[in-house]
Amino acid sequence: MIIQRVVLNSRPGKNGVPVAENFRLEQSTIADTIQAGQVRVRTLYLSVDPYMRCRMNEDTGSDYLLPWQLSEVADGGGIGIVEESKQDNLAKGDFVTSFNWPWQTVAILDGSVLQKLAVQLVNGRLSYFLGAAGITGLTALLGVREKGHVAVGANQTMVVSGAAGACGSLAGQIGRLEGCSRVVGIAGTDEKCSILVQEMGFDAAINYKKGNVAERLRELCPGGVDVYFDNVGGDISDTVISQMNQNSHIILCGQISQYNKDVPYPPPLPPDIEKIREERNITRERFLVLNYMDKQEASVLQLCQWIQEGKLKVRETVVEGLANIGAAFQSMMNGGNIGKQIVSVAK
C-alpha cells in the first residue's frame, strides 16, 4: 500500500532554530496485510509539541525521550480510525490514540499499545484527546495538583508563563478550578492576553513584549506569587521567581526559551535567582507526567467533565494536511499559535 509520511530531513543543531525544512514529506509503502495483534489505522490528527525540539537532537538530554533519526519517520501523539484489526479488543471504525503515532497517512501498529477513545466524553471533539483531554491536559492538571500545592481557601496567587500555549492556557484555568484566588498569565501579544482574560477567565495578563514585566507583576500580584506554572524559563521566569513568596512553589513544566540552547534540563538558575529560591524555600522540582500514570484515568475523566460542563475552555490551532506539519512545528516553536497545535491529516 502506498502512503505518505514525514521524516526528519535535517537537524537544526543543539543551538539552532527549527525550520519547516528540517522535515521532508515523502512517499513510502506499508504491507497490504496485517499480522495477529496488529491493526491498520488511518491517521486523523497529529500533535506537535515543544518537547519534540529535544528529539531533533542526536542526544535528547533525557532518559525517556528517544531522538528522531535522519530520514526516518517522525512520531508523537496521534489519533486515527481503525480500518482493519487483528487485535481482539479493537474493531473497524474504532477511534484510537497513541503517544508514539508515526507521522504518516496510514500505519500498521501493535494493537496492544493503542488506547480506544470514547468520543462522547469530549462532546464529539476527537482532537481534544491530543490536548485538553490528553497528555497536555494531564500535564496541566497533574502539575497543579502534584507540584503546585494549591489549597481551596488559601488565597493563593498563580502566575503562568507561556499562558496562551497548549498547556499554559489550561493550567491557569485549572489553577482557578482547584482553588487559586487570582490567576495572572504572561503571553506575547495583546490578542493572546485578551483571550486569556475574556475567554479563559484569567484575572489579568501581561504582554511581555510591552512594558516592564516586573512592574506589571508587582501591580497585578501585590501579595506576591504563591504558585508559578513555568513553561518558558529564562528571563521571564527569573523575574517571576524574584517576586515569589516564602514557601511557594514552581511547577517546572517546560523551558521553551531554552530549547534551542545547549544547556542541561532543567537549566540552572542564575546565582542571584537561585539564592532567592533557596532563601525563600521555593520548590522547583522536575515534573514528568509519565511518573503519575496511575492517576491518568481519573484525571482524564475530570478533564472531560470540566469540558462537558463548560468550565474548561479549549483553544486549538488546526493546520490542514500532513505536508504542512513542518511549518506547524516551526510556528508552534515561534509562539505563533494560541492553544494546542493540531495537524489534521485525513482529507
Short mmCIF file of C-alpha atoms in Angstrom, two decimals:
data_model
loop_
_atom_site.label_atom_id
_atom_site.label_comp_id
_atom_site.label_asym_id
_atom_site.label_seq_id
_atom_site.Cartn_x
_atom_site.Cartn_y
_atom_site.Cartn_z
CA MET A 1 0.00 0.00 0.00
CA ILE A 2 1.34 3.43 -0.93
CA ILE A 3 1.32 6.06 1.83
CA GLN A 4 2.77 9.47 2.60
CA ARG A 5 5.00 10.06 5.58
CA VAL A 6 7.11 12.82 7.12
CA VAL A 7 10.72 12.12 8.03
CA LEU A 8 13.43 14.12 9.79
CA ASN A 9 15.28 15.75 6.91
CA SER A 10 17.98 17.55 8.91
CA ARG A 11 18.87 18.54 12.46
CA PRO A 12 18.82 22.22 13.43
CA GLY A 13 21.77 21.68 15.76
CA LYS A 14 21.60 22.00 19.54
CA ASN A 15 21.65 25.80 19.37
CA GLY A 16 19.74 26.18 16.11
CA VAL A 17 16.19 27.31 15.49
CA PRO A 18 13.95 24.64 13.89
CA VAL A 19 12.50 25.38 10.46
CA ALA A 20 9.94 23.62 8.31
CA GLU A 21 12.72 22.33 6.05
CA ASN A 22 14.01 20.14 8.88
CA PHE A 23 11.19 17.81 7.85
CA ARG A 24 10.51 16.14 4.50
CA LEU A 25 7.32 14.67 3.04
CA GLU A 26 7.89 11.51 1.04
CA GLN A 27 6.06 8.56 -0.45
CA SER A 28 6.53 5.13 1.08
CA THR A 29 4.79 1.76 1.32
CA ILE A 30 3.39 -0.49 4.02
CA ALA A 31 2.34 -4.14 3.86
CA ASP A 32 -1.00 -4.98 2.29
CA THR A 33 -1.81 -7.45 5.05
CA ILE A 34 -1.59 -7.33 8.85
CA GLN A 35 -0.46 -9.97 11.33
CA ALA A 36 -2.05 -11.24 14.53
CA GLY A 37 -2.26 -8.49 17.15
CA GLN A 38 -1.85 -5.71 14.58
CA VAL A 39 -4.25 -3.06 13.33
CA ARG A 40 -4.18 -0.87 10.25
CA VAL A 41 -5.15 2.69 11.06
CA ARG A 42 -5.79 5.80 9.02
CA THR A 43 -4.34 8.90 10.67
CA LEU A 44 -6.79 11.66 11.52
CA TYR A 45 -4.87 14.06 13.79
CA LEU A 46 -1.27 14.58 14.84
CA SER A 47 0.05 16.73 17.66
CA VAL A 48 3.10 18.99 17.54
CA ASP A 49 4.57 19.91 20.92
CA PRO A 50 7.55 21.84 22.33
CA TYR A 51 9.21 18.71 23.80
CA MET A 52 9.75 17.46 20.25
CA ARG A 53 12.51 20.04 19.83
CA CYS A 54 14.67 17.82 22.06
CA ARG A 55 14.02 14.84 19.77
CA MET A 56 15.56 16.72 16.86
CA ASN A 57 18.98 16.45 18.53
CA GLU A 58 21.17 13.33 18.38
CA ASP A 59 21.08 13.41 22.19
CA THR A 60 17.69 14.44 23.59
CA GLY A 61 19.18 15.18 27.01
CA SER A 62 16.53 12.94 28.53
CA ASP A 63 16.36 9.29 29.50
CA TYR A 64 12.71 8.95 28.49
CA LEU A 65 12.80 10.57 25.02
CA LEU A 66 14.39 8.85 22.03
CA PRO A 67 15.88 11.04 19.27
CA TRP A 68 14.33 11.08 15.83
CA GLN A 69 16.66 9.55 13.26
CA LEU A 70 17.55 11.24 9.98
CA SER A 71 15.45 10.04 7.03
CA GLU A 72 13.25 8.03 9.42
CA VAL A 73 9.60 8.76 10.11
CA ALA A 74 8.90 11.14 13.00
CA ASP A 75 6.30 10.31 15.63
CA GLY A 76 4.33 11.75 18.53
CA GLY A 77 0.80 11.97 19.84
CA GLY A 78 -1.74 10.89 17.24
CA ILE A 79 -5.31 9.79 16.68
CA GLY A 80 -6.69 7.56 13.94
CA ILE A 81 -9.51 5.27 12.93
CA VAL A 82 -9.14 1.50 12.67
CA GLU A 83 -9.52 0.23 9.10
CA GLU A 84 -8.65 -3.42 9.81
CA SER A 85 -7.97 -5.24 13.06
CA LYS A 86 -6.45 -8.49 14.26
CA GLN A 87 -6.45 -7.30 17.86
CA ASP A 88 -9.27 -8.76 19.95
CA ASN A 89 -10.44 -5.57 21.68
CA LEU A 90 -10.35 -3.31 18.60
CA ALA A 91 -12.70 -3.31 15.62
CA LYS A 92 -13.03 -1.49 12.34
CA GLY A 93 -14.33 2.03 12.95
CA ASP A 94 -12.88 2.39 16.45
CA PHE A 95 -11.05 5.64 17.21
CA VAL A 96 -7.66 5.03 18.83
CA THR A 97 -4.69 7.03 20.07
CA SER A 98 -1.01 6.53 20.90
CA PHE A 99 1.81 8.69 22.26
CA ASN A 100 4.11 7.29 19.55
CA TRP A 101 2.00 7.64 16.43
CA PRO A 102 4.04 7.76 13.19
CA TRP A 103 3.66 10.87 11.05
CA GLN A 104 2.14 9.08 8.08
CA THR A 105 -1.25 8.80 6.43
CA VAL A 106 -1.80 5.08 7.13
CA ALA A 107 0.09 2.84 9.55
CA ILE A 108 0.21 -0.72 10.81
CA LEU A 109 0.52 -0.64 14.59
CA ASP A 110 0.67 -3.05 17.52
CA GLY A 111 -2.90 -3.08 18.76
CA SER A 112 -1.87 -3.68 22.37
CA VAL A 113 -0.33 -0.19 22.69
CA LEU A 114 -3.37 1.65 21.33
CA GLN A 115 -5.96 3.28 23.57
CA LYS A 116 -9.59 3.24 22.44
CA LEU A 117 -11.33 6.60 22.62
CA ALA A 118 -14.88 7.43 23.69
CA VAL A 119 -15.75 10.49 21.59
CA GLN A 120 -18.82 11.36 23.68
CA LEU A 121 -16.54 12.28 26.59
CA VAL A 122 -15.32 15.35 24.67
CA ASN A 123 -18.61 16.34 23.05
CA GLY A 124 -17.51 14.79 19.77
CA ARG A 125 -14.30 16.85 19.51
CA LEU A 126 -11.93 13.96 18.83
CA SER A 127 -8.82 16.15 18.59
CA TYR A 128 -9.28 17.17 22.23
CA PHE A 129 -7.75 13.80 23.18
CA LEU A 130 -4.41 15.20 21.95
CA GLY A 131 -4.84 18.34 24.02
CA ALA A 132 -7.20 19.23 26.83
CA ALA A 133 -8.28 15.60 27.41
CA GLY A 134 -4.89 14.13 26.55
CA ILE A 135 -1.27 14.44 27.61
CA THR A 136 -1.43 18.26 27.55
CA GLY A 137 -4.39 18.43 29.90
CA LEU A 138 -2.87 15.75 32.11
CA THR A 139 0.34 17.76 32.34
CA ALA A 140 -1.57 20.86 33.40
CA LEU A 141 -3.83 19.09 35.90
CA LEU A 142 -1.24 16.82 37.47
CA GLY A 143 1.31 19.62 37.53
CA VAL A 144 -1.04 21.85 39.50
CA ARG A 145 -2.10 19.03 41.82
CA GLU A 146 1.25 17.34 42.40
CA LYS A 147 3.66 20.30 42.40
CA GLY A 148 1.53 23.41 42.89
CA HIS A 149 0.18 22.58 46.37
CA VAL A 150 -2.96 24.58 45.66
CA ALA A 151 -5.46 24.64 48.53
CA VAL A 152 -9.03 25.94 48.49
CA GLY A 153 -9.36 28.99 50.72
CA ALA A 154 -5.61 29.65 50.94
CA ASN A 155 -5.91 32.88 48.91
CA GLN A 156 -3.10 31.86 46.56
CA THR A 157 -1.95 33.78 43.51
CA MET A 158 -0.80 31.80 40.47
CA VAL A 159 1.27 33.12 37.57
CA VAL A 160 1.51 31.19 34.30
CA SER A 161 4.17 31.87 31.66
CA GLY A 162 3.55 30.77 28.10
CA ALA A 163 -0.04 31.22 29.19
CA ALA A 164 -1.61 31.22 25.73
CA GLY A 165 0.04 27.94 24.76
CA ALA A 166 -1.47 24.49 24.87
CA CYS A 167 -0.54 23.70 28.45
CA GLY A 168 -0.48 27.19 29.92
CA SER A 169 -3.98 28.10 28.78
CA LEU A 170 -5.31 25.03 30.59
CA ALA A 171 -3.07 25.36 33.64
CA GLY A 172 -4.37 28.80 34.54
CA GLN A 173 -7.98 27.65 34.31
CA ILE A 174 -7.22 24.52 36.33
CA GLY A 175 -5.43 26.60 38.97
CA ARG A 176 -8.65 28.55 39.41
CA LEU A 177 -10.80 25.39 39.47
CA GLU A 178 -8.51 23.86 42.09
CA GLY A 179 -8.73 26.86 44.39
CA CYS A 180 -6.41 29.74 43.41
CA SER A 181 -7.99 33.12 44.14
CA ARG A 182 -6.02 35.02 41.50
CA VAL A 183 -4.50 33.87 38.19
CA VAL A 184 -2.23 36.02 36.02
CA GLY A 185 -0.91 34.96 32.63
CA ILE A 186 2.14 36.06 30.67
CA ALA A 187 1.95 35.92 26.86
CA GLY A 188 3.47 37.57 23.80
CA THR A 189 0.68 39.53 22.09
CA ASP A 190 -2.24 41.74 23.07
CA GLU A 191 -4.58 39.31 21.30
CA LYS A 192 -3.40 36.41 23.43
CA CYS A 193 -3.69 38.46 26.61
CA SER A 194 -7.22 39.47 25.68
CA ILE A 195 -8.26 35.84 25.07
CA LEU A 196 -6.79 34.75 28.41
CA VAL A 197 -8.85 37.31 30.31
CA GLN A 198 -12.08 37.47 28.31
CA GLU A 199 -12.40 33.82 27.29
CA MET A 200 -10.42 31.74 29.75
CA GLY A 201 -11.10 33.55 32.99
CA PHE A 202 -7.62 34.79 33.92
CA ASP A 203 -7.77 37.83 36.19
CA ALA A 204 -5.11 39.61 34.15
CA ALA A 205 -2.46 39.01 31.53
CA ILE A 206 0.87 40.66 30.78
CA ASN A 207 2.28 41.14 27.27
CA TYR A 208 5.96 40.54 28.00
CA LYS A 209 6.93 42.29 24.75
CA LYS A 210 5.48 45.55 26.02
CA GLY A 211 6.47 47.46 29.10
CA ASN A 212 8.18 46.24 32.24
CA VAL A 213 7.15 42.73 33.34
CA ALA A 214 8.49 43.16 36.88
CA GLU A 215 6.48 46.35 37.41
CA ARG A 216 3.30 44.80 35.97
CA LEU A 217 3.70 41.76 38.22
CA ARG A 218 4.01 43.99 41.28
CA GLU A 219 0.82 45.80 40.24
CA LEU A 220 -1.17 42.65 39.46
CA CYS A 221 0.18 40.44 42.27
CA PRO A 222 0.50 42.85 45.21
CA GLY A 223 0.63 39.97 47.67
CA GLY A 224 3.40 38.20 45.78
CA VAL A 225 3.28 34.93 43.85
CA ASP A 226 2.46 31.62 45.54
CA VAL A 227 2.37 29.24 42.56
CA TYR A 228 4.28 29.67 39.29
CA PHE A 229 3.47 27.40 36.35
CA ASP A 230 6.68 27.73 34.35
CA ASN A 231 6.53 26.94 30.65
CA VAL A 232 9.33 29.17 29.37
CA GLY A 233 12.30 29.59 31.70
CA GLY A 234 14.87 32.32 31.03
CA ASP A 235 14.48 36.00 31.90
CA ILE A 236 10.71 35.86 32.37
CA SER A 237 10.99 33.09 34.93
CA ASP A 238 13.78 34.89 36.74
CA THR A 239 11.51 37.93 37.02
CA VAL A 240 8.61 35.88 38.41
CA ILE A 241 10.76 33.95 40.87
CA SER A 242 12.13 37.20 42.30
CA GLN A 243 8.55 38.09 43.35
CA MET A 244 7.59 34.70 44.80
CA ASN A 245 6.63 34.31 48.45
CA GLN A 246 8.20 32.27 51.20
CA ASN A 247 7.43 28.52 50.85
CA SER A 248 5.93 29.00 47.39
CA HIS A 249 6.06 26.53 44.51
CA ILE A 250 7.32 26.43 40.92
CA ILE A 251 5.67 23.88 38.64
CA LEU A 252 8.52 23.15 36.26
CA CYS A 253 6.59 22.16 33.16
CA GLY A 254 8.70 23.43 30.25
CA GLN A 255 11.57 25.72 29.35
CA ILE A 256 10.79 26.61 25.75
CA SER A 257 13.06 29.68 25.75
CA GLN A 258 15.99 27.34 26.44
CA TYR A 259 15.23 24.50 24.00
CA ASN A 260 17.45 25.96 21.26
CA LYS A 261 20.39 26.28 23.64
CA ASP A 262 22.88 23.60 24.65
CA VAL A 263 22.08 23.59 28.37
CA PRO A 264 21.09 20.81 30.79
CA TYR A 265 17.46 20.26 31.73
CA PRO A 266 16.22 21.78 33.86
CA PRO A 267 18.51 24.74 33.14
CA PRO A 268 20.26 26.08 36.24
CA LEU A 269 19.03 29.41 37.58
CA PRO A 270 21.35 32.43 37.67
CA PRO A 271 23.19 32.60 41.02
CA ASP A 272 21.19 35.58 42.33
CA ILE A 273 17.86 33.93 41.47
CA GLU A 274 18.96 30.60 42.90
CA LYS A 275 19.86 32.42 46.11
CA ILE A 276 16.34 33.86 46.28
CA ARG A 277 14.86 30.41 45.65
CA GLU A 278 16.89 28.86 48.46
CA GLU A 279 16.33 31.67 50.97
CA ARG A 280 12.57 31.61 50.41
CA ASN A 281 12.36 27.81 50.32
CA ILE A 282 10.74 27.83 46.88
CA THR A 283 10.30 24.34 45.47
CA ARG A 284 11.47 23.79 41.86
CA GLU A 285 11.37 20.10 41.06
CA ARG A 286 11.42 18.40 37.69
CA PHE A 287 7.92 17.30 36.75
CA LEU A 288 7.17 14.38 34.42
CA VAL A 289 3.55 13.45 33.83
CA LEU A 290 4.70 9.93 32.93
CA ASN A 291 5.52 9.41 36.61
CA TYR A 292 1.83 9.73 37.51
CA MET A 293 0.22 7.33 35.06
CA ASP A 294 -1.60 5.61 37.92
CA LYS A 295 -3.72 8.76 38.11
CA GLN A 296 -4.26 9.03 34.35
CA GLU A 297 -7.76 7.55 34.07
CA ALA A 298 -9.29 9.56 36.90
CA SER A 299 -7.56 12.73 35.72
CA VAL A 300 -8.79 12.35 32.12
CA LEU A 301 -12.34 11.84 33.39
CA GLN A 302 -12.02 15.02 35.47
CA LEU A 303 -10.79 16.97 32.45
CA CYS A 304 -13.63 15.64 30.29
CA GLN A 305 -16.18 16.54 32.95
CA TRP A 306 -14.90 20.13 33.06
CA ILE A 307 -15.04 20.30 29.26
CA GLN A 308 -18.61 18.98 29.18
CA GLU A 309 -19.65 21.46 31.88
CA GLY A 310 -18.03 24.36 30.03
CA LYS A 311 -15.67 25.02 32.93
CA LEU A 312 -12.54 24.34 30.84
CA LYS A 313 -12.29 26.45 27.69
CA VAL A 314 -10.28 24.87 24.90
CA ARG A 315 -8.42 26.58 22.05
CA GLU A 316 -6.91 24.72 19.11
CA THR A 317 -4.91 25.89 16.12
CA VAL A 318 -5.60 23.35 13.38
CA VAL A 319 -3.36 23.07 10.32
CA GLU A 320 -4.67 21.06 7.38
CA GLY A 321 -2.53 18.45 5.65
CA LEU A 322 0.42 16.24 6.54
CA ALA A 323 2.60 18.25 4.14
CA ASN A 324 2.27 21.26 6.46
CA ILE A 325 3.38 19.61 9.70
CA GLY A 326 6.90 21.06 9.47
CA ALA A 327 5.51 24.57 9.11
CA ALA A 328 3.12 23.89 12.01
CA PHE A 329 6.06 22.81 14.17
CA GLN A 330 8.04 25.93 13.26
CA SER A 331 5.07 28.17 14.06
CA MET A 332 4.48 26.44 17.39
CA MET A 333 8.13 26.86 18.42
CA ASN A 334 7.95 30.55 17.49
CA GLY A 335 4.88 31.02 19.68
CA GLY A 336 2.67 31.79 16.72
CA ASN A 337 -0.38 29.82 17.78
CA ILE A 338 -2.99 30.02 20.53
CA GLY A 339 -3.75 26.85 22.42
CA LYS A 340 -2.95 23.39 21.14
CA GLN A 341 -1.32 22.94 17.73
CA ILE A 342 -3.02 20.12 15.79
CA VAL A 343 -2.43 18.83 12.26
CA SER A 344 -5.49 17.37 10.54
CA VAL A 345 -4.24 14.62 8.24
CA ALA A 346 -7.25 12.86 6.70
CA LYS A 347 -8.85 14.51 3.68
#
